Coordinates of C-alpha atoms in Angstrom, one line a residue:
Chain I
X237 CA 18.1 18.8 -22.0
X238 CA 16.5 15.5 -21.2
X239 CA 19.4 14.6 -18.7
X240 CA 19.1 18.0 -17.0
X241 CA 15.3 17.6 -16.7
X242 CA 15.7 14.2 -15.2
X243 CA 18.3 15.5 -12.7
X244 CA 15.9 18.3 -11.9
X245 CA 13.2 15.8 -11.2
X246 CA 15.5 13.7 -9.1
X247 CA 16.5 16.8 -7.1
X248 CA 12.8 17.5 -6.5
X249 CA 12.1 13.9 -5.2
X250 CA 13.6 14.3 -1.7
X251 CA 11.7 17.6 -1.3
X252 CA 8.5 15.9 -2.3
X253 CA 9.1 13.0 0.1
X254 CA 10.1 15.5 2.8
X255 CA 6.8 17.4 2.3
X256 CA 4.8 14.2 2.6
X257 CA 6.7 13.2 5.8
X258 CA 6.2 16.7 7.2
X259 CA 2.5 16.5 6.4
X260 CA 2.3 13.1 8.1
X261 CA 4.1 14.4 11.2
X262 CA 2.0 17.6 11.6
X263 CA -1.4 16.7 12.8
X264 CA -3.4 19.4 14.6
X265 CA -2.3 19.9 18.2
X266 CA -4.8 18.6 20.8
X267 CA -6.9 21.3 22.5
X268 CA -8.5 21.5 25.9
X269 CA -11.9 21.3 24.4
X270 CA -11.0 18.1 22.6
X271 CA -9.7 16.5 25.8
X272 CA -12.8 17.6 27.7
X273 CA -15.1 16.3 24.9
X274 CA -13.4 12.9 25.2
X275 CA -13.9 12.9 29.0
X276 CA -17.6 13.9 28.6
X277 CA -18.1 11.2 26.0
X278 CA -16.7 8.5 28.3
X279 CA -18.8 9.8 31.2
X280 CA -21.9 9.6 29.0
X281 CA -20.9 6.1 27.8
X282 CA -20.3 4.9 31.3
X283 CA -23.6 6.3 32.6
X284 CA -25.5 4.7 29.8
X285 CA -23.8 1.4 30.3
X286 CA -24.5 1.6 34.1
X287 CA -28.2 2.2 33.4
X288 CA -28.3 -0.8 31.1
X289 CA -26.3 -3.0 33.5
X290 CA -28.6 -2.2 36.4
X291 CA -31.7 -3.0 34.3
X292 CA -30.1 -6.3 33.3
X293 CA -29.8 -5.4 29.6
X294 CA -26.0 -5.4 29.6
X295 CA -24.0 -8.3 31.0
X296 CA -21.6 -7.6 33.9
X297 CA -18.8 -9.0 31.7
X298 CA -19.4 -6.4 29.0
X299 CA -19.9 -3.6 31.5
X300 CA -16.6 -4.5 33.1
X301 CA -14.9 -4.1 29.7
X302 CA -16.5 -0.7 29.2
X303 CA -15.3 0.3 32.7
X304 CA -11.8 -0.7 31.8
X305 CA -11.8 1.3 28.6
X306 CA -13.3 4.2 30.5
X307 CA -10.5 3.9 33.0
X308 CA -8.0 3.9 30.2
X309 CA -9.5 7.2 28.9
X310 CA -9.5 8.7 32.4
X311 CA -5.8 7.9 32.8
X312 CA -4.9 9.3 29.3
X313 CA -7.0 12.4 29.6
X314 CA -5.7 13.2 33.1
X315 CA -2.2 13.5 31.5
X316 CA -3.5 15.5 28.5
X317 CA -5.6 17.9 30.7
X318 CA -2.6 18.4 33.0
X319 CA -0.6 20.0 30.1
X320 CA -3.6 21.6 28.3
X321 CA -5.3 23.4 31.3
X322 CA -3.3 26.6 31.7
X323 CA -5.5 28.9 33.8
X324 CA -7.1 28.2 37.2
X325 CA -10.5 28.1 35.5
X326 CA -9.4 25.5 33.0
X327 CA -8.0 23.4 35.7
X328 CA -11.3 23.5 37.6
X329 CA -13.3 22.5 34.5
X330 CA -10.8 19.7 33.8
X331 CA -11.0 18.4 37.4
X332 CA -14.8 18.6 37.5
X333 CA -15.0 16.6 34.2
X334 CA -12.5 14.0 35.5
X335 CA -14.3 13.7 38.8
X336 CA -17.6 13.1 37.0
X337 CA -16.1 10.3 34.9
X338 CA -14.4 8.8 38.0
X339 CA -17.8 8.7 39.8
X340 CA -19.5 7.1 36.8
X341 CA -16.8 4.5 36.5
X342 CA -17.3 3.4 40.2
X343 CA -20.9 2.5 39.5
X344 CA -20.1 0.3 36.5
X345 CA -19.2 -3.4 36.2
X346 CA -18.8 -3.7 40.0
X347 CA -20.7 -7.0 40.1
X348 CA -18.8 -10.3 39.4
X349 CA -18.7 -11.2 35.7
X350 CA -21.4 -13.9 36.2
X351 CA -23.7 -13.2 33.2
Chain T
X222 CA -38.1 -20.1 -11.8
X223 CA -34.3 -20.6 -11.7
X224 CA -33.8 -17.0 -12.7
X225 CA -36.0 -15.7 -9.8
X226 CA -34.1 -17.9 -7.4
X227 CA -30.8 -16.5 -8.7
X228 CA -32.2 -12.9 -8.4
X229 CA -33.4 -13.5 -4.8
X230 CA -30.2 -15.1 -3.8
X231 CA -28.2 -12.3 -5.4
X232 CA -30.1 -9.7 -3.5
X233 CA -29.9 -11.6 -0.2
X234 CA -26.1 -12.0 -0.7
X235 CA -25.6 -8.3 -1.3
X236 CA -27.7 -7.3 1.7
X237 CA -26.1 -9.9 4.0
X238 CA -22.7 -9.1 2.8
X239 CA -22.9 -5.3 2.8
X240 CA -22.1 -4.5 6.4
X241 CA -18.6 -5.2 7.7
X242 CA -16.2 -3.7 10.1
X243 CA -15.6 -0.5 8.1
X244 CA -19.2 0.3 7.4
X245 CA -20.3 -0.4 11.0
X246 CA -17.4 1.6 12.6
X247 CA -17.6 4.6 10.2
X248 CA -21.4 4.8 10.3
X249 CA -21.5 4.6 14.1
X250 CA -18.8 7.3 14.3
X251 CA -20.7 9.5 11.8
X252 CA -24.0 9.2 13.5
X253 CA -22.5 9.8 17.0
X254 CA -20.6 12.9 16.0
X255 CA -22.8 14.5 13.2
X256 CA -26.2 13.0 13.6
X257 CA -27.8 12.3 10.2
X258 CA -25.6 14.9 8.5
X259 CA -23.3 12.4 6.7
X260 CA -26.1 10.2 5.3
X261 CA -25.7 11.8 1.9
X262 CA -22.1 10.4 1.8
X263 CA -23.4 6.9 2.5
X264 CA -25.9 7.3 -0.4
X265 CA -23.1 8.5 -2.7
X266 CA -20.9 5.6 -1.7
X267 CA -23.7 3.0 -2.0
X268 CA -24.7 4.2 -5.5
X269 CA -21.0 4.3 -6.6
X270 CA -20.5 0.7 -5.5
X271 CA -23.7 -0.4 -7.2
X272 CA -22.5 1.1 -10.5
X273 CA -19.0 -0.3 -10.2
X274 CA -20.3 -3.8 -9.3
X275 CA -22.8 -3.7 -12.2
X276 CA -20.0 -2.8 -14.6
X277 CA -17.4 -5.3 -13.4
X278 CA -20.2 -8.0 -13.3
X279 CA -21.3 -7.1 -16.8
X280 CA -17.7 -7.2 -18.0
X281 CA -17.2 -10.7 -16.5
X282 CA -20.5 -12.0 -17.7
X283 CA -20.0 -10.9 -21.3
X284 CA -16.3 -11.8 -21.7
X285 CA -16.3 -14.6 -19.1
X286 CA -13.1 -13.1 -17.8
X287 CA -12.5 -11.1 -14.6
X288 CA -11.8 -7.4 -14.4
X289 CA -8.3 -8.1 -13.2
X290 CA -7.6 -10.2 -16.3
X291 CA -8.8 -7.4 -18.5
X292 CA -6.8 -4.8 -16.5
X293 CA -3.5 -6.7 -17.1
X294 CA -4.2 -7.5 -20.7
X295 CA -5.5 -4.1 -21.8
X296 CA -3.0 -1.9 -19.9
X297 CA 0.1 -4.2 -19.8
X298 CA 2.0 -5.8 -17.0
X299 CA 3.9 -2.7 -16.1
X300 CA 0.8 -0.6 -15.5
X301 CA -0.9 -3.5 -13.8
X302 CA 1.8 -3.7 -11.1
X303 CA 0.6 -0.4 -9.7
X304 CA -3.0 -1.4 -8.9
X305 CA -1.8 -4.9 -8.0
X306 CA 0.6 -3.6 -5.3
X307 CA -1.7 -0.9 -3.9
X308 CA -4.8 -3.0 -3.8
X309 CA -2.8 -5.8 -2.1
X310 CA -1.6 -3.5 0.6
X311 CA -4.9 -1.8 1.2
X312 CA -6.9 -5.1 1.1
X313 CA -4.4 -6.6 3.5
X314 CA -5.1 -3.8 6.0
X315 CA -8.8 -4.1 5.6
X316 CA -8.5 -7.9 6.1
X317 CA -6.6 -7.3 9.3
X318 CA -9.4 -4.9 10.4
X319 CA -12.0 -7.6 9.7
X320 CA -10.1 -10.1 11.7
X321 CA -10.0 -7.5 14.4
X322 CA -13.8 -7.0 14.2
X323 CA -14.5 -10.7 14.7
X324 CA -11.9 -10.8 17.5
X325 CA -13.4 -7.8 19.4
X326 CA -16.9 -9.3 19.0
X327 CA -15.6 -12.5 20.6
X328 CA -13.8 -10.5 23.3
X329 CA -17.1 -8.6 24.2
X330 CA -18.9 -11.9 24.3
X331 CA -16.4 -13.9 26.4
X332 CA -14.2 -11.4 28.2
X333 CA -11.1 -13.0 26.7
X334 CA -8.9 -10.3 25.1
X335 CA -9.2 -9.8 21.4
X336 CA -5.5 -10.5 20.8
X337 CA -6.1 -14.2 21.8
X338 CA -8.9 -14.6 19.2
X339 CA -7.0 -13.4 16.1
X340 CA -5.2 -16.6 15.2
X341 CA -8.1 -18.9 16.0
X342 CA -10.3 -16.7 13.8
X343 CA -7.8 -16.8 11.0
X344 CA -7.5 -20.6 11.3
X345 CA -11.3 -21.0 11.2
X346 CA -11.4 -18.9 8.1
X347 CA -8.7 -20.8 6.5
X348 CA -10.4 -24.1 7.2
X349 CA -13.6 -22.9 5.6
X350 CA -11.7 -21.7 2.5
X351 CA -9.7 -24.9 2.3
X352 CA -12.7 -27.2 2.6
X353 CA -15.6 -25.1 1.3
X354 CA -16.7 -24.0 -2.1
X355 CA -17.4 -20.5 -3.5
X356 CA -21.1 -20.9 -2.9
X357 CA -20.5 -21.8 0.8
X358 CA -18.2 -18.9 1.3
X359 CA -20.3 -16.3 -0.5
X360 CA -23.9 -17.3 0.2
X361 CA -23.4 -19.1 3.5
X362 CA -21.9 -16.1 5.3
X363 CA -24.2 -13.6 3.5
X364 CA -27.3 -15.5 4.6
X365 CA -26.1 -15.6 8.2
X366 CA -25.2 -11.9 7.7
X367 CA -28.9 -11.1 7.4
X368 CA -28.8 -10.9 11.2
X369 CA -27.6 -7.3 10.4
X370 CA -31.2 -6.5 9.6
X371 CA -31.5 -6.0 13.4
X372 CA -30.1 -2.4 12.8
X373 CA -33.1 -1.7 10.6
X374 CA -35.4 -2.9 13.4
X375 CA -33.5 -0.9 16.0
X376 CA -33.8 2.3 13.8
X377 CA -37.5 1.9 13.4
X378 CA -38.1 1.2 17.1
X379 CA -36.3 4.4 18.0
X380 CA -38.9 6.4 16.0
X381 CA -36.6 8.8 14.2
X382 CA -38.0 11.9 12.6
X383 CA -38.1 10.5 9.1
X384 CA -38.4 14.0 7.5
X385 CA -34.9 14.9 9.0
X386 CA -33.5 11.6 7.7
X387 CA -34.8 12.3 4.2
X388 CA -33.4 15.9 4.3
X389 CA -30.0 14.5 5.2
X390 CA -29.9 12.9 1.8
X391 CA -28.9 16.3 0.5
X392 CA -25.3 17.5 1.2
X393 CA -24.9 20.0 3.9
X394 CA -21.9 21.8 5.4
X395 CA -20.9 20.9 9.0
X396 CA -21.6 23.4 11.8
X397 CA -18.5 22.3 13.7
X398 CA -15.3 20.2 13.3
X399 CA -15.0 20.6 9.5
X400 CA -11.8 18.5 9.2
X401 CA -13.4 15.7 11.2
X402 CA -16.6 15.8 9.1
X403 CA -14.7 15.5 5.9
X404 CA -12.4 12.8 7.3
X405 CA -15.4 10.7 8.3
X406 CA -16.9 11.4 4.8
X407 CA -13.7 10.0 3.2
X408 CA -13.8 7.0 5.6
X409 CA -17.4 6.2 4.8
X410 CA -16.6 6.3 1.1
X411 CA -13.5 4.0 1.7
X412 CA -15.8 1.6 3.5
X413 CA -18.5 1.7 0.9
X414 CA -16.4 1.5 -2.3
X415 CA -13.6 -0.9 -1.3
X416 CA -11.9 -2.3 -4.5
X417 CA -12.0 -5.8 -3.0
X418 CA -15.8 -5.6 -3.2
X419 CA -16.0 -5.3 -7.0
X420 CA -12.9 -7.4 -7.7
X421 CA -14.5 -10.2 -5.6
X422 CA -17.9 -9.7 -7.4
X423 CA -16.2 -9.9 -10.8
X424 CA -14.3 -13.1 -9.8
X425 CA -17.6 -14.5 -8.4
X426 CA -19.3 -13.9 -11.7
X427 CA -16.7 -16.1 -13.4
X428 CA -16.8 -18.7 -10.6
X429 CA -20.6 -18.9 -11.0
X430 CA -20.3 -19.3 -14.7
X431 CA -22.2 -16.1 -15.6
X432 CA -23.0 -15.4 -19.3
X433 CA -24.9 -12.7 -21.1
X434 CA -28.1 -14.4 -19.8
X435 CA -27.1 -13.3 -16.3
X436 CA -27.0 -9.6 -17.2
X437 CA -30.5 -9.0 -15.6
X438 CA -29.4 -10.9 -12.4
X439 CA -26.2 -8.8 -12.4
X440 CA -28.1 -5.5 -12.7
X441 CA -30.7 -6.4 -10.0
X442 CA -28.1 -7.9 -7.6
X443 CA -25.8 -4.9 -8.0
X444 CA -28.6 -2.3 -7.9
X445 CA -31.3 -3.6 -5.5
X446 CA -28.9 -5.6 -3.3
X447 CA -26.6 -2.6 -2.7
X448 CA -29.5 -0.2 -2.2
X449 CA -31.0 -2.5 0.5
X450 CA -27.5 -3.1 2.0
X451 CA -26.8 0.6 2.0
X452 CA -30.1 1.0 3.9
X453 CA -28.6 -1.1 6.7
X454 CA -25.6 1.2 6.9
X455 CA -28.1 4.2 7.0
X456 CA -29.9 2.4 9.9
X457 CA -26.6 2.2 11.8
X458 CA -26.2 6.0 11.3
X459 CA -29.8 6.6 12.5
X460 CA -29.4 4.4 15.6
X461 CA -26.0 6.1 16.5
X462 CA -27.5 9.5 16.0
X463 CA -30.4 8.8 18.3
X464 CA -28.5 6.8 21.0
X465 CA -25.0 8.4 21.0
X466 CA -25.3 11.9 19.5
X467 CA -28.1 12.9 21.8
X468 CA -25.9 12.0 24.8
X469 CA -22.6 13.4 23.5
X470 CA -21.0 10.0 23.1
X471 CA -18.1 9.8 20.5
X472 CA -17.0 6.3 19.3
X473 CA -13.4 5.8 20.4
X474 CA -13.6 2.1 21.0
X475 CA -15.5 -0.8 19.6
X476 CA -16.8 -1.6 23.1
X477 CA -18.9 1.5 23.0
X478 CA -20.7 0.4 19.8
X479 CA -22.1 -2.6 21.7
X480 CA -24.4 -0.1 23.4
X481 CA -26.1 0.9 20.2
X482 CA -28.9 -1.6 20.1
X483 CA -29.3 -1.9 23.9
X484 CA -31.6 1.1 24.0
X485 CA -34.1 0.0 21.3
X486 CA -33.9 -3.8 21.7
X487 CA -32.7 -4.5 25.2
X488 CA -30.6 -7.6 26.0
X489 CA -31.5 -9.2 22.7
X490 CA -30.1 -6.1 20.9
X491 CA -26.7 -6.5 22.6
X492 CA -26.5 -10.2 21.7
X493 CA -27.7 -9.5 18.1
X494 CA -25.2 -6.7 17.7
X495 CA -22.3 -9.0 18.8
X496 CA -23.6 -11.7 16.4
X497 CA -23.8 -9.1 13.6
X498 CA -20.3 -7.8 14.1
X499 CA -18.9 -11.4 14.4
X500 CA -20.7 -12.9 11.4
X501 CA -20.4 -9.9 9.0
X502 CA -16.7 -9.4 9.7
X503 CA -16.0 -13.2 9.4
X504 CA -17.8 -13.2 6.0
X505 CA -15.7 -10.2 4.9
X506 CA -12.6 -11.9 6.2
X507 CA -13.3 -14.8 3.8
X508 CA -14.2 -12.6 0.9
X509 CA -11.1 -10.3 1.2
X510 CA -8.8 -13.3 1.6
X511 CA -10.2 -14.8 -1.6
X512 CA -10.1 -11.4 -3.3
X513 CA -6.4 -11.1 -2.6
X514 CA -5.8 -14.7 -3.9
X515 CA -7.9 -14.0 -7.0
X516 CA -5.9 -10.8 -7.6
X517 CA -2.6 -12.5 -7.5
X518 CA -3.7 -15.7 -9.4
X519 CA -5.4 -13.8 -12.1
X520 CA -2.7 -11.2 -12.3
X521 CA 0.1 -13.8 -12.8
X522 CA -2.0 -16.3 -14.8
X523 CA -2.2 -19.1 -12.3
X524 CA -4.9 -21.7 -12.0
X525 CA -7.6 -20.4 -9.7
X526 CA -11.0 -21.3 -8.4
X527 CA -12.4 -21.7 -4.9
X528 CA -14.4 -24.6 -6.4
X529 CA -11.3 -26.5 -7.2
X530 CA -9.5 -28.8 -4.7
X531 CA -6.4 -27.0 -3.2
X532 CA -4.1 -29.5 -4.9
X533 CA -5.5 -28.4 -8.3
X534 CA -4.7 -24.7 -7.8
X535 CA -1.8 -24.9 -5.2
X536 CA -0.5 -21.4 -5.7
X537 CA -3.9 -19.9 -5.3
X538 CA -4.5 -22.0 -2.1
X539 CA -1.0 -21.1 -0.8
X540 CA -1.7 -17.3 -1.2
X541 CA -5.0 -17.4 0.8
X542 CA -3.3 -19.6 3.5
X543 CA -0.4 -17.2 4.0
X544 CA -2.5 -14.0 3.7
X545 CA -5.2 -15.0 6.2
X546 CA -2.6 -16.1 8.9
X547 CA -0.5 -13.0 8.3
X548 CA -3.5 -10.7 8.6
X549 CA -4.1 -12.1 12.1
X550 CA -0.7 -11.0 13.3
X551 CA -1.3 -7.2 13.8
X552 CA -4.3 -8.0 15.9
X553 CA -2.5 -10.8 17.8
X554 CA 0.2 -8.3 18.8
X555 CA -2.4 -5.9 20.1
X556 CA -2.9 -3.2 17.4
X557 CA -6.1 -1.3 18.2
X558 CA -8.8 -2.7 15.8
X559 CA -10.7 0.6 15.5
X560 CA -7.6 2.6 14.8
X561 CA -6.6 0.0 12.1
X562 CA -10.1 0.1 10.7
X563 CA -10.1 3.9 10.3
X564 CA -6.6 4.0 8.8
X565 CA -7.5 1.2 6.3
X566 CA -10.7 2.9 5.2
X567 CA -8.8 6.2 4.5
X568 CA -6.1 4.3 2.5
X569 CA -8.8 2.4 0.6
X570 CA -10.4 5.7 -0.4
X571 CA -7.0 7.1 -1.5
X572 CA -6.3 4.0 -3.7
X573 CA -9.6 4.1 -5.7
X574 CA -8.3 5.8 -8.9
X575 CA -6.1 2.9 -9.7
X576 CA -9.1 0.5 -10.0
X577 CA -11.8 2.9 -11.0
X578 CA -10.2 5.1 -13.8
X579 CA -9.2 2.1 -16.0
X580 CA -12.9 1.1 -16.1
X581 CA -13.5 4.2 -18.3
X582 CA -11.5 2.5 -21.0
X583 CA -12.6 -1.1 -20.5
X584 CA -16.3 -0.4 -20.3
X585 CA -16.2 1.3 -23.7
X586 CA -14.2 -1.4 -25.5
X587 CA -16.6 -2.8 -28.2
X588 CA -14.2 -5.7 -28.9
X589 CA -14.8 -7.0 -25.4
X590 CA -18.3 -5.9 -24.6
X591 CA -19.8 -5.6 -28.0
X592 CA -23.3 -4.2 -27.7
X593 CA -23.0 -4.2 -23.9
X594 CA -20.6 -1.2 -23.7
X595 CA -21.6 1.6 -21.3
X596 CA -24.4 3.9 -22.3
X597 CA -24.5 7.6 -21.6
X598 CA -25.9 7.1 -18.1
X599 CA -23.4 4.5 -17.0
X600 CA -20.5 6.5 -18.6
X601 CA -21.7 9.7 -16.9
X602 CA -21.9 7.8 -13.5
X603 CA -18.4 6.3 -14.1
X604 CA -16.9 9.7 -14.9
X605 CA -18.4 11.2 -11.7
X606 CA -17.1 8.2 -9.7
X607 CA -13.6 8.5 -11.3
X608 CA -13.5 12.3 -10.5
X609 CA -14.6 11.5 -6.9
X610 CA -11.9 8.9 -6.6
X611 CA -9.3 11.5 -7.8
X612 CA -10.5 13.9 -5.1
X613 CA -10.3 11.2 -2.5
X614 CA -6.7 10.4 -3.7
X615 CA -5.7 14.0 -3.1
X616 CA -7.7 14.6 0.1
X617 CA -7.6 11.3 2.0
X618 CA -4.2 11.4 3.7
X619 CA -4.3 15.1 4.7
X620 CA -7.7 14.6 6.2
X621 CA -6.5 11.6 8.1
X622 CA -3.9 13.8 9.7
X623 CA -6.3 16.8 10.3
X624 CA -9.4 14.9 11.4
X625 CA -8.3 11.4 12.2
X626 CA -8.4 12.2 15.9

């Protein structure tokens, strides 16, 4: 009886491990709204940082780092939006958001990192 | 007079040592994405930590032995191996996150990539541990950590609607992104109630030679110190809500958090934020490294004290030497510090039952604590914290997958 219960538990173990691994592998699929929210967030970040840089609150060095991270986000989200935007309307929204981020990035950290 | 000085120092140490990479990151994320709505979780986390620290401090002061010592003796070596291994892994990840926090602060200040700072930060920490005493490590970094009060100043200068802040002390359901909301709640609890905090506190009580005479100091330090420290984390949420949430900014990178104090405090705010991140994370780096060394030394019965010369407790010194250098490696090879922080906070939350549930037995053991066993209030609080830790154990990893982003 004890042996069979032990064997039963052993047989269950791979299933339990499999369930945990499956759970670990199955995150929610990214959506268009998630990707757009990320782009809008970086546009707002870059705009705020640009305002602070122009008023001398933020150093050009730090502004340049924010610009680089924003550019990373622009690159990553361009790829995501490419696959997530299915209709023509989605593609227009995605392009408008990416253009907006691109414009904000151009105004940030353009000065030499002197301060 | 001496008692008042001890009380003041205890409170200052708790306030200055409260904020660290996990609490700064999770509070900023919570404020940015959900405004004040997650403040109640911070309050639950802070109160839980205050109770756990008071209990482990009381246990150490009355018995003059650490919580880890009792854990091994009361439950046996076989049981003890489970919390030992889990706390070691989780604390190591949190330690690597703290090294990442210092490194990213130095990157933002100098422009030199964070990867290059990881090993120098670890070596500076090791040198301080090798040459310094417990007082230098605990109080020195905590007093410098008072720079974190800048968040309270920033919050006040932004003129929040205090009525809304107070209302957020009551739990409320999220209007959007439920999985993300509960994931951040778990992360905040992981950051607030890290096992290393009360293991370090318990070892510190023995290092400082606490006796039953220190029970008042213990109660005030754990209570008031954490309440004021938790107030700083609340200030981070308030600032993030007013600066980030209103603009639709989500925190995906540490560099974004550098903008938090620029709006209320200008250029000085940016500099003070970088100082806060650097100092508080460096202080936590030292505390977690010592905490891991204490855990192993106390668990295996080795000689241990930060106040002894390394030659007198060679195995203890060897552990902190190896651990602090090893923790620098993930950051040195470029692991994203914010992603590491979020993961380590979730795992910390999931690991809590192993260190919290045994306290239910230990804190009611009259042979150890005599008349100082838990009363109905502390037992009630401990049962609630234990239940919360079990919920976190079940929910933390699924929420990491569903809401980790």
